[in-house]
mmCIF file of C-alpha atoms in Angstrom:
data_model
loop_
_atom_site.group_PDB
_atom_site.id
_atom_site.type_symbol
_atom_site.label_atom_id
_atom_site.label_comp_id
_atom_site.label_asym_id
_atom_site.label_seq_id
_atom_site.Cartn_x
_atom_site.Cartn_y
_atom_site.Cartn_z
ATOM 1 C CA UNK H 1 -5.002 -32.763 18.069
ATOM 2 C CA UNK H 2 -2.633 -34.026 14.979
ATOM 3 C CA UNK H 3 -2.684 -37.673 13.885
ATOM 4 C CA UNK H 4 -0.335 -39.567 12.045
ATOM 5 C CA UNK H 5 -1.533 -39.283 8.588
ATOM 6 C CA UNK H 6 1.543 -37.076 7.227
ATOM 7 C CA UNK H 7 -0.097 -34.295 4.784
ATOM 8 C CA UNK H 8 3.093 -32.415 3.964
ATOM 9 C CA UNK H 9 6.858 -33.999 2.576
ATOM 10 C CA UNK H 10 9.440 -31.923 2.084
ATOM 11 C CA UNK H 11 12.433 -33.894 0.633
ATOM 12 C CA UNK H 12 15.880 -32.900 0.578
ATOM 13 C CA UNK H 13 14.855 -29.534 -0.818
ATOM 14 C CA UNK H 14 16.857 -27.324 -2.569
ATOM 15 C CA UNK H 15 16.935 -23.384 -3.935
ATOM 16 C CA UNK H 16 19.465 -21.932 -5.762
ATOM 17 C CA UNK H 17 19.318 -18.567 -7.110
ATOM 18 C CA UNK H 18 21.917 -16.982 -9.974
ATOM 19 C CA UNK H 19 23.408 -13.848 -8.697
ATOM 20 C CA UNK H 20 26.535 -13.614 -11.496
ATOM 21 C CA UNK H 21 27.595 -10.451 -12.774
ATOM 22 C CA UNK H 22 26.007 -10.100 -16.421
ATOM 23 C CA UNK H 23 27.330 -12.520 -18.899
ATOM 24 C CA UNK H 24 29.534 -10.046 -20.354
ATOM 25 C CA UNK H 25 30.926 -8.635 -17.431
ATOM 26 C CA UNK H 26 31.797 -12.259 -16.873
ATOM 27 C CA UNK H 27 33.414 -12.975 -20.153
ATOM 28 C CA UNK H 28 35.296 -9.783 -20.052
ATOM 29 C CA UNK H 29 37.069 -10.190 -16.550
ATOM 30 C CA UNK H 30 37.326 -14.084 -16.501
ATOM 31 C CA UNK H 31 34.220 -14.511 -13.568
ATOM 32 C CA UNK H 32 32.635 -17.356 -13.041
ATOM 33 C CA UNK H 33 28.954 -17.939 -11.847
ATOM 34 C CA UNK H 34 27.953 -17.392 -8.609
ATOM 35 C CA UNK H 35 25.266 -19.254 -6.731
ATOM 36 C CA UNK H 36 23.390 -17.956 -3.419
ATOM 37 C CA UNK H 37 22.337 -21.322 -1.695
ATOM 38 C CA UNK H 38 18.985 -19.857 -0.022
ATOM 39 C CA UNK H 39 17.296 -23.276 1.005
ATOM 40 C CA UNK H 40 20.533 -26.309 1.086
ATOM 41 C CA UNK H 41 19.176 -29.685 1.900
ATOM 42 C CA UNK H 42 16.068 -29.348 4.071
ATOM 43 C CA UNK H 43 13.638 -32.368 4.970
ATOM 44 C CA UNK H 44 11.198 -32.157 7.372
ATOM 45 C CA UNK H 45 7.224 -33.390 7.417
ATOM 46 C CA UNK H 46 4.198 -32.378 8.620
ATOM 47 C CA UNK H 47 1.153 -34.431 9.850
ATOM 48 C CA UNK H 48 -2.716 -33.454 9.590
ATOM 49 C CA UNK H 49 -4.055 -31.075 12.438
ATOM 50 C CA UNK H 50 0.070 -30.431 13.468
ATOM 51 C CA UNK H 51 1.692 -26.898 13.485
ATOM 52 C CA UNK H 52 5.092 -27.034 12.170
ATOM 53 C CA UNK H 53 7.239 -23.954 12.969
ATOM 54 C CA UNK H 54 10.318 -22.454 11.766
ATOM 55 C CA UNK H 55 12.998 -20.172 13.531
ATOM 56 C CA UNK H 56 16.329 -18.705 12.698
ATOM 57 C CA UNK H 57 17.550 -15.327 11.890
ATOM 58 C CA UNK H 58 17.126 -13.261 8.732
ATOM 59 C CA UNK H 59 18.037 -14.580 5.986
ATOM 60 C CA UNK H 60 18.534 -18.242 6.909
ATOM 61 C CA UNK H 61 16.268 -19.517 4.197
ATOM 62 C CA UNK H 62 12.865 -19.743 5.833
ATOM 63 C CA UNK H 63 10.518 -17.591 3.390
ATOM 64 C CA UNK H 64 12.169 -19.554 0.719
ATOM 65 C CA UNK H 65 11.024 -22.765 1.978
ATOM 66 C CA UNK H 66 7.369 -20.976 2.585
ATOM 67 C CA UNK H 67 7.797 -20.308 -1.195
ATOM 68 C CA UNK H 68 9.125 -23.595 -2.379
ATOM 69 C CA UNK H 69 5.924 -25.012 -1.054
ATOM 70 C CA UNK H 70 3.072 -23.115 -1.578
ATOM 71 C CA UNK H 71 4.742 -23.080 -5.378
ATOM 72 C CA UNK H 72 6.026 -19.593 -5.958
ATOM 73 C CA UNK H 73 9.398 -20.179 -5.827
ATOM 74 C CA UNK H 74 10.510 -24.017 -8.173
ATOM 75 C CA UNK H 75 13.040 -26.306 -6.415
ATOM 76 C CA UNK H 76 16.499 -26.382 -8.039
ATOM 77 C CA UNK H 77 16.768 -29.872 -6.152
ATOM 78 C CA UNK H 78 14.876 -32.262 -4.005
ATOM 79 C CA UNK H 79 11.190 -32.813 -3.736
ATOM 80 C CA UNK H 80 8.160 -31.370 -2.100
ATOM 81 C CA UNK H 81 4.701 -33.397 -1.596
ATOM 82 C CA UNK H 82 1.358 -32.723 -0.267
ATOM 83 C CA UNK H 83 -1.493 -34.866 0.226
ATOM 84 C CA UNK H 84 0.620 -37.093 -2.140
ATOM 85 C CA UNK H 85 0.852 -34.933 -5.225
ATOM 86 C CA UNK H 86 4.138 -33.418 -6.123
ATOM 87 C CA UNK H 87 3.764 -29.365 -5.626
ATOM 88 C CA UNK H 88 5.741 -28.618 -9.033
ATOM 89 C CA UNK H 89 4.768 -31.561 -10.954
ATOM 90 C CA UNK H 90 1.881 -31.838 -13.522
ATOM 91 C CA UNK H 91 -0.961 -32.599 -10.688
ATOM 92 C CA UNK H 92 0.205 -29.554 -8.910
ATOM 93 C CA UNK H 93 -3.139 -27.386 -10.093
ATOM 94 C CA UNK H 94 -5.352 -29.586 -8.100
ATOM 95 C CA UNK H 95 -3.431 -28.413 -4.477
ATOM 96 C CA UNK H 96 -4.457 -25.091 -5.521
ATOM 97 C CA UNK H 97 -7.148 -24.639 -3.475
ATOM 98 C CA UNK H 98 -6.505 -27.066 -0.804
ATOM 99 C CA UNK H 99 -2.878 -25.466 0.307
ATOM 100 C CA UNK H 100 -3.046 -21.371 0.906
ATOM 101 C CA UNK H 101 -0.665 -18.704 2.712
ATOM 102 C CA UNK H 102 -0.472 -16.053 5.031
ATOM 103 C CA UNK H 103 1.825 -13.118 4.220
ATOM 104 C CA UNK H 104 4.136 -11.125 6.889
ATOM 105 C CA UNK H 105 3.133 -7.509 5.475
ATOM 106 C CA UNK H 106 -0.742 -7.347 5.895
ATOM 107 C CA UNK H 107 -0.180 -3.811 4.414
ATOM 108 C CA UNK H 108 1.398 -4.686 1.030
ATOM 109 C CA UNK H 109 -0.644 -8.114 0.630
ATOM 110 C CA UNK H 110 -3.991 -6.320 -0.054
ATOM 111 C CA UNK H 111 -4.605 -4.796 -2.919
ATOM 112 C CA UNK H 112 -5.516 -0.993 -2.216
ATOM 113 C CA UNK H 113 -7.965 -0.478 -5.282
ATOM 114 C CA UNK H 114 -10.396 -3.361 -4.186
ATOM 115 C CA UNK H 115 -12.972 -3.479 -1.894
ATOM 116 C CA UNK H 116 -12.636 -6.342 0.871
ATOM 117 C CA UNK H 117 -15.379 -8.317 -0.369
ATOM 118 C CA UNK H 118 -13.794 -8.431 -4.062
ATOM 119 C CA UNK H 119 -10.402 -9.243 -2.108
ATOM 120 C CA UNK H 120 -11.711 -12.425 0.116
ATOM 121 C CA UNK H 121 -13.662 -13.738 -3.070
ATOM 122 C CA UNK H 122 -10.896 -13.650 -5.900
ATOM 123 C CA UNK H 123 -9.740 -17.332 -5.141
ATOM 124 C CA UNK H 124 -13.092 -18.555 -5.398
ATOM 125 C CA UNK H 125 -13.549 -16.717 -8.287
ATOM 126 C CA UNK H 126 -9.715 -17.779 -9.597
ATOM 127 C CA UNK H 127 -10.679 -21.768 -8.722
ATOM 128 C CA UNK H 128 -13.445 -21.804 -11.081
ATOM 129 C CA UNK H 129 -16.152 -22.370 -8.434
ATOM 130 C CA UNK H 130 -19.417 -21.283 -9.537
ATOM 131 C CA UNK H 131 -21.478 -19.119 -7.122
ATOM 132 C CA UNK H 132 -24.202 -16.396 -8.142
ATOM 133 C CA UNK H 133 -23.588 -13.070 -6.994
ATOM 134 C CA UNK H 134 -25.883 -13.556 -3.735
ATOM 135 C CA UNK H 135 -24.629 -16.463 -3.000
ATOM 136 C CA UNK H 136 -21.035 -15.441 -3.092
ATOM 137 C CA UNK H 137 -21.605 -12.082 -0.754
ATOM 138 C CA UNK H 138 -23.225 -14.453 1.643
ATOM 139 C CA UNK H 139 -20.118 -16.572 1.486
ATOM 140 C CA UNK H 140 -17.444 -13.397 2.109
ATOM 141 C CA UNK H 141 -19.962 -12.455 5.000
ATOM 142 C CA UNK H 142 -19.818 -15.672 6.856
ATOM 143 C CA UNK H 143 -15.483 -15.766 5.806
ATOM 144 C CA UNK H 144 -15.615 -11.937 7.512
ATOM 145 C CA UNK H 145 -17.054 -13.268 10.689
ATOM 146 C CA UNK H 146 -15.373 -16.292 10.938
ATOM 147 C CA UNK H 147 -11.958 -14.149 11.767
ATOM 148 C CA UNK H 148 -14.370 -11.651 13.545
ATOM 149 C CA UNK H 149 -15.155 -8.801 11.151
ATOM 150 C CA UNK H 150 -18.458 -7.472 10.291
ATOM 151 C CA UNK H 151 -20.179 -8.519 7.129
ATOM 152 C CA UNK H 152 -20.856 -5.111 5.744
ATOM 153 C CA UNK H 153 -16.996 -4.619 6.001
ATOM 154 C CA UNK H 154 -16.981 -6.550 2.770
ATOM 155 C CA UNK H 155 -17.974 -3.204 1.077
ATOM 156 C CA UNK H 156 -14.819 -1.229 2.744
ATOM 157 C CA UNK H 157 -11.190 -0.637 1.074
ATOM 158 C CA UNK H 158 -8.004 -1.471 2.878
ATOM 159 C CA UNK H 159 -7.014 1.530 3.829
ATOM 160 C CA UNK H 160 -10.038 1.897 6.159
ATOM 161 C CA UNK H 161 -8.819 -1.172 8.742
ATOM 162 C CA UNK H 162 -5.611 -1.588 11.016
ATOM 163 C CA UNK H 163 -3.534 -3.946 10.917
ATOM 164 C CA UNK H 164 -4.564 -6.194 13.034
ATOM 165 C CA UNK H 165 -7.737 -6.196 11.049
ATOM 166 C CA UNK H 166 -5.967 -6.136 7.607
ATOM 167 C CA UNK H 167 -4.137 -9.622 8.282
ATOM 168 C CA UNK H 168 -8.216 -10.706 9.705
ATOM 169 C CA UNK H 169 -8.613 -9.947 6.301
ATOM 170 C CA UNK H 170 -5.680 -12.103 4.798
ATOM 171 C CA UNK H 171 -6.540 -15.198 6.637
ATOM 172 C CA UNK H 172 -10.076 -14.502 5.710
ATOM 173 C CA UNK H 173 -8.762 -14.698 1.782
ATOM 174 C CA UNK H 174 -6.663 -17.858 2.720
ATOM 175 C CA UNK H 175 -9.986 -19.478 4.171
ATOM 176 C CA UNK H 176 -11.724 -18.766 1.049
ATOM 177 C CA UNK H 177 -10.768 -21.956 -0.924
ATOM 178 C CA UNK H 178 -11.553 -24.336 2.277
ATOM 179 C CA UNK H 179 -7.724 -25.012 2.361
ATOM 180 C CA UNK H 180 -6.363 -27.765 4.415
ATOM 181 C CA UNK H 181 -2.806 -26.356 5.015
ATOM 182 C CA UNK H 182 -1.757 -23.122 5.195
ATOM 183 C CA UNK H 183 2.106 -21.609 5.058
ATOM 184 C CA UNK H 184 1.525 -18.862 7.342
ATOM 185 C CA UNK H 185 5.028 -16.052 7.071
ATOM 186 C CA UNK H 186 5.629 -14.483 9.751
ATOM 187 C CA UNK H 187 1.865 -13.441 9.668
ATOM 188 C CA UNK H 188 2.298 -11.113 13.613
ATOM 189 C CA UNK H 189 5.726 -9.619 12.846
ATOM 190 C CA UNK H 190 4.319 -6.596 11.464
ATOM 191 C CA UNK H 191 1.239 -6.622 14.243
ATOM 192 C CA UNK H 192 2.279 -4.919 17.948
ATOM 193 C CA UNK H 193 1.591 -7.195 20.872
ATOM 194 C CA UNK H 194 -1.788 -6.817 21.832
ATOM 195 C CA UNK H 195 -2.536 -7.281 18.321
ATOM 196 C CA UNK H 196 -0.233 -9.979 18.008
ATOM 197 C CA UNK H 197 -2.434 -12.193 20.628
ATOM 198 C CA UNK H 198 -5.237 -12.079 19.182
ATOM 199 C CA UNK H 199 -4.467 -13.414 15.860
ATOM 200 C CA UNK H 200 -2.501 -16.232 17.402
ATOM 201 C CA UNK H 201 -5.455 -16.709 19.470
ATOM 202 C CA UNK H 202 -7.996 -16.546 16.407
ATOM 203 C CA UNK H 203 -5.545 -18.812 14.464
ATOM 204 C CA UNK H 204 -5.473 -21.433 16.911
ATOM 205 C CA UNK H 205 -9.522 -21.508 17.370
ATOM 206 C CA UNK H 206 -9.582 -22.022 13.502
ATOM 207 C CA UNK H 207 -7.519 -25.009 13.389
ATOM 208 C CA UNK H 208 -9.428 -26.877 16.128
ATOM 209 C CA UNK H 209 -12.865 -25.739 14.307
ATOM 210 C CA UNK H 210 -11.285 -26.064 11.068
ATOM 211 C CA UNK H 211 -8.949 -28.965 10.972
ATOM 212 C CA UNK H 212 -6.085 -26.711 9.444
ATOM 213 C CA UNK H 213 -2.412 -27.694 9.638
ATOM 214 C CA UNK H 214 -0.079 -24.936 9.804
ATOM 215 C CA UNK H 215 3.897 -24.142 8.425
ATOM 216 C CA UNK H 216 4.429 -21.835 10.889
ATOM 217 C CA UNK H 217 7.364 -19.270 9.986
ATOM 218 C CA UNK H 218 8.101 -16.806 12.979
ATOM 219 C CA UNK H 219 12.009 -15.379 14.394
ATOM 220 C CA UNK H 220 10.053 -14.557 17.737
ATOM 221 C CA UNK H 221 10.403 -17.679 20.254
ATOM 222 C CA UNK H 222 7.668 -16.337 22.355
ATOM 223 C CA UNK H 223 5.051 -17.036 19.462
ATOM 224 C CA UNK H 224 6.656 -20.101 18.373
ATOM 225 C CA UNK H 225 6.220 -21.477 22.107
ATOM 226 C CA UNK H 226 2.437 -20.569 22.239
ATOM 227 C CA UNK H 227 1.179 -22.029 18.802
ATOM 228 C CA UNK H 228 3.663 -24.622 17.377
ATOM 229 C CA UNK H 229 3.587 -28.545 18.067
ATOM 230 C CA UNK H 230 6.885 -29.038 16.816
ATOM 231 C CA UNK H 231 10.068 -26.301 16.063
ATOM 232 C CA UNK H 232 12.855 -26.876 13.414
ATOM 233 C CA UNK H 233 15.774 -24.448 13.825
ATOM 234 C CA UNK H 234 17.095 -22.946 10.634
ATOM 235 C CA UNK H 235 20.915 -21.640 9.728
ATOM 236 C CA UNK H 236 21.848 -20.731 6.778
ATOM 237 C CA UNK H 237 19.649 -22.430 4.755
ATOM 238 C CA UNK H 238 20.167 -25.858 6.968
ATOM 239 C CA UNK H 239 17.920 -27.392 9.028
ATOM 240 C CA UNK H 240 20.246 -27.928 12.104
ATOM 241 C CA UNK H 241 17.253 -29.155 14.903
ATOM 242 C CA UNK H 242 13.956 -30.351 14.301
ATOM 243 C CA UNK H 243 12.090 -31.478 18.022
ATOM 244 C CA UNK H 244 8.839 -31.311 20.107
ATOM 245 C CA UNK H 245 8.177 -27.481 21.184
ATOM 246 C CA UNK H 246 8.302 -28.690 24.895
ATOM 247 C CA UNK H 247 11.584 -30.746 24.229
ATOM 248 C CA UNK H 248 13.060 -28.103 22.152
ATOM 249 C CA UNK H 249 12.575 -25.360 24.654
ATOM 250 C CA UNK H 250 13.220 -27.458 27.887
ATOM 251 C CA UNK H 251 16.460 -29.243 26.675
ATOM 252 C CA UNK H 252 17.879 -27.774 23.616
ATOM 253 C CA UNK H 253 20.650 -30.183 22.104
ATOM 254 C CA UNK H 254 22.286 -27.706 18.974
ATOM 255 C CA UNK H 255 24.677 -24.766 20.087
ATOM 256 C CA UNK H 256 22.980 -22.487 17.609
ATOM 257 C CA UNK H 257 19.205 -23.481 19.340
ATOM 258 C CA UNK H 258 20.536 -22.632 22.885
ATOM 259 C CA UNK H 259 21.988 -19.393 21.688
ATOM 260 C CA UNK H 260 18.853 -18.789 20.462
ATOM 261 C CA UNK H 261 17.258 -19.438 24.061
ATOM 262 C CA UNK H 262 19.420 -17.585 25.991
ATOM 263 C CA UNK H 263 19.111 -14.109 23.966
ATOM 264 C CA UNK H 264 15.655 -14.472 25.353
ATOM 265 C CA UNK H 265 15.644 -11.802 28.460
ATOM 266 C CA UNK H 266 15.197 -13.702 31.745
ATOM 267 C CA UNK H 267 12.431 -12.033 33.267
ATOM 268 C CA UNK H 268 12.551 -14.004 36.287
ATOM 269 C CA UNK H 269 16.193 -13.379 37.267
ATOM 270 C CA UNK H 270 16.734 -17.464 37.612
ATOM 271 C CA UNK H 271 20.812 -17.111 37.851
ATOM 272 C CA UNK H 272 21.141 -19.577 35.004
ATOM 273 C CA UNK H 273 24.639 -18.773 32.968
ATOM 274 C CA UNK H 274 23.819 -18.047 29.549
ATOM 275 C CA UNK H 275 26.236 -17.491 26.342
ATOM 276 C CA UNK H 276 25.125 -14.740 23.891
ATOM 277 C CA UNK H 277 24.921 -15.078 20.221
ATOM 278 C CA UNK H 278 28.806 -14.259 19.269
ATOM 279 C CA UNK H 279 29.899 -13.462 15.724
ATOM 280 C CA UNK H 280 28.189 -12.975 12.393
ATOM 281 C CA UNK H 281 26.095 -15.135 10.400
ATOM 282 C CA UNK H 282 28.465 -16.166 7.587
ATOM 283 C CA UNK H 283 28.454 -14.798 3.570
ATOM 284 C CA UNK H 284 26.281 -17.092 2.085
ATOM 285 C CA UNK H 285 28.009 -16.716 -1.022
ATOM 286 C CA UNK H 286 30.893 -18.064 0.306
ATOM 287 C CA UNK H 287 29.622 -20.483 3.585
ATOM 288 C CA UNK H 288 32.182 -21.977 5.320
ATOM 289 C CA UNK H 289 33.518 -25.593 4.637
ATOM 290 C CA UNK H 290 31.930 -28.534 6.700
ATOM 291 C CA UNK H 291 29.336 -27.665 9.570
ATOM 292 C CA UNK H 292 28.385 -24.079 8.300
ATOM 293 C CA UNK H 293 27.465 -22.754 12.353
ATOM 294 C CA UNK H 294 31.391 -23.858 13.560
ATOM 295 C CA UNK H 295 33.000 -20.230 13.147
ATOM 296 C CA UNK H 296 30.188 -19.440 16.258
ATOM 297 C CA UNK H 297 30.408 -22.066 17.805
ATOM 298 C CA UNK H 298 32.577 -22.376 20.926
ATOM 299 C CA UNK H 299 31.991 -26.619 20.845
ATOM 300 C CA UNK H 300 33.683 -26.725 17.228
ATOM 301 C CA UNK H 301 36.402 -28.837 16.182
ATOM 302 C CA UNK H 302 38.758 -30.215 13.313
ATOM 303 C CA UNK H 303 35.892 -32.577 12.102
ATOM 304 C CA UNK H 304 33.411 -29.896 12.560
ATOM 305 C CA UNK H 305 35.192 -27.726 10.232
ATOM 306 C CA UNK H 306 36.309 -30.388 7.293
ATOM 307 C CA UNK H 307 32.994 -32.622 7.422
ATOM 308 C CA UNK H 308 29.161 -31.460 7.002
ATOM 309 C CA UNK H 309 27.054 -33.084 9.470
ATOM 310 C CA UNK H 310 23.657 -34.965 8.651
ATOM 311 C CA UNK H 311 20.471 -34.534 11.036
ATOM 312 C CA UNK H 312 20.455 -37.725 12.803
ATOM 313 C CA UNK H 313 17.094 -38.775 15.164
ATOM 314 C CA UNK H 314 18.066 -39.601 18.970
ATOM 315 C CA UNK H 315 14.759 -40.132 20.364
ATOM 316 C CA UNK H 316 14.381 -36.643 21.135
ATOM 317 C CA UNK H 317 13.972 -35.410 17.609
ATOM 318 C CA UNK H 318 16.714 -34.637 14.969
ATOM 319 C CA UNK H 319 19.635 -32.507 15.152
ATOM 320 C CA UNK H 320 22.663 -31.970 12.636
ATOM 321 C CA UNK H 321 25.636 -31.847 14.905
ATOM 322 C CA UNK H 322 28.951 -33.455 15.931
ATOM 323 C CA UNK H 323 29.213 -32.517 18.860
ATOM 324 C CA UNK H 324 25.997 -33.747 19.975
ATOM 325 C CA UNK H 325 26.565 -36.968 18.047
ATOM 326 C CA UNK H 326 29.929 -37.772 20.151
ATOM 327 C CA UNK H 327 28.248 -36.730 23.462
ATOM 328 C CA UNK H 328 30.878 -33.507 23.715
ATOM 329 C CA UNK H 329 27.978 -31.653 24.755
#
């Protein structure tokens, strides 16, 4: 169960990245720089014990923001905290152990030339905590069965597990450093269904044995629904909703979140009319002026179009729209 204690602040954040033609291409032909906005404005929190997630199509900013905050990626703008300490600033080493993250590919996160055991104990190793050799392969046993391996896998490669077991073995790495947060990116994507259950299943028993708080980044709604507390709704780099997973799903407020809904098949044949995602998701070199979702949207209008709307909280959570704001919807 979360609390209220807030362990994660992400402030008006901000990633730009420089995609220009070389500077003397540029010169030559009279080009000026060009700027992809990948994350534009985002602010959201998290609170201890809470599982944040994050939804929106490819490539509307939401492995950046897993970036931005575990510190791979620096923030061209705005301003991201944990447990108080500023993730790029100068006190940034001493989150390194306590903040950790889950990768999408459990194939490509592993390193194929080490054994498991040397895999699961290079952050301990990296941190600087001191542990004799014994004492150490007892630790990456009890790590192994904690996400329900065998100890004597420790002496395996990679190449020897599934999947399935492979990202056992990432989150077994993550839990190395007793972390208190972990970004976890899209860490069942790769995974097929079966497979996919139980590591949201094993996840969620290791946050209630644990205490862990979770950034959970996922485009499946299905997986979202079973293991988040709260959902924010990404577009192009925007957070455009940001509400209760019950709320969210039950009574979604943006036109982009209940596009979202209905391209989920309707198993049960209910009846209810549903609009399909129309259109594409805009150049983000070039986004559109104002609200950057109104060429899709069938609610849009002049002031949709000139002026960007702000995520505003109604009681219901927050959600960046105009026509939500003058009750047109």
């Amino acid at each position: 169960m979360a609390d209220n204690r807030t362990l994660l602040e992400v402030e008006d954040a901000g990633r730009d990245f420089d995609v220009s033609r070389p500077w003397l291409n540029r010169v030559i032909e009279g080009e000026e720089r060009l700027l992809l906005r990948a994350v534009d404005g985002v602010s959201f929190s998290i609170r201890r014990g809470e599982t944040l997630a994050l939804v929106g199509e490819s490539g509307c900013g939401k492995s950046t923001i897993a970036r931005l905050i575990v510190g791979l990626y620096q923030t061209s703008r705005g301003r991201i905290r944990c447990a108080g300490l500023d993730v790029t600033g100068p006190e940034a080493h001493q989150l390194r152990g306590r903040m950790q993250m889950i990768f999408q590919d459990p194939y490509a996160s592993l390193n194929p030339r080490w054994r498991v055991g040397n895999i699961i104990a290079e952050p301990i190793r990296a941190l600087g905590r001191t542990l004799g050799k014994a004492a150490l392969r007892e630790r990456v046993g009890e790590l192994l069965l904690q996400v329900g391996l065998d100890p004597q896998d420790g002496d395996k490669f990679p190449h020897e597990f599934s999947g399935g077991q492979r990202q056992r073995i990432s989150i077994a790495r993550a839990l190395s450093s007793n972390p208190e947060f972990l970004v976890c990116d899209e860490p069942t994507s790769a995974l097929d269904v079966s497979v996919q259950a139980q590591i949201l299943n094993l996840m969620l028993d290791l946050q209630q044995r644990l205490g862990l708080t979770y950034l959970f980044i996922s485009h499946n709604l299905a997986v979202v629904a079973h293991i988040a507390d709260r959902v924010g709704v990404m577009y192009l780099g925007r957070l455009v909703e940001l509400a209760d997973v019950g709320t969210l799903f039950e009574r979604p407020r943006h036109p982009y979140t209940r596009m979202l809904l209905d391209a989920i098949p309707d198993l049960q044949m209910t009846g209810k009319p549903r609009t399909p995602v129309g259109g594409e998701v805009p150049n983000p070199l070039a986004p559109p002026a104002g609200c950057a979702f109104n060429p899709r949207c069938p609610h849009a209008d002049d002031r949709c179009r000139r002026e960007r709307p702000q995520p505003r909280d109604d009681g219901l959570g927050q959600v960046a729209c105009f026509a939500v704001e003058e009750r047109r919807i």
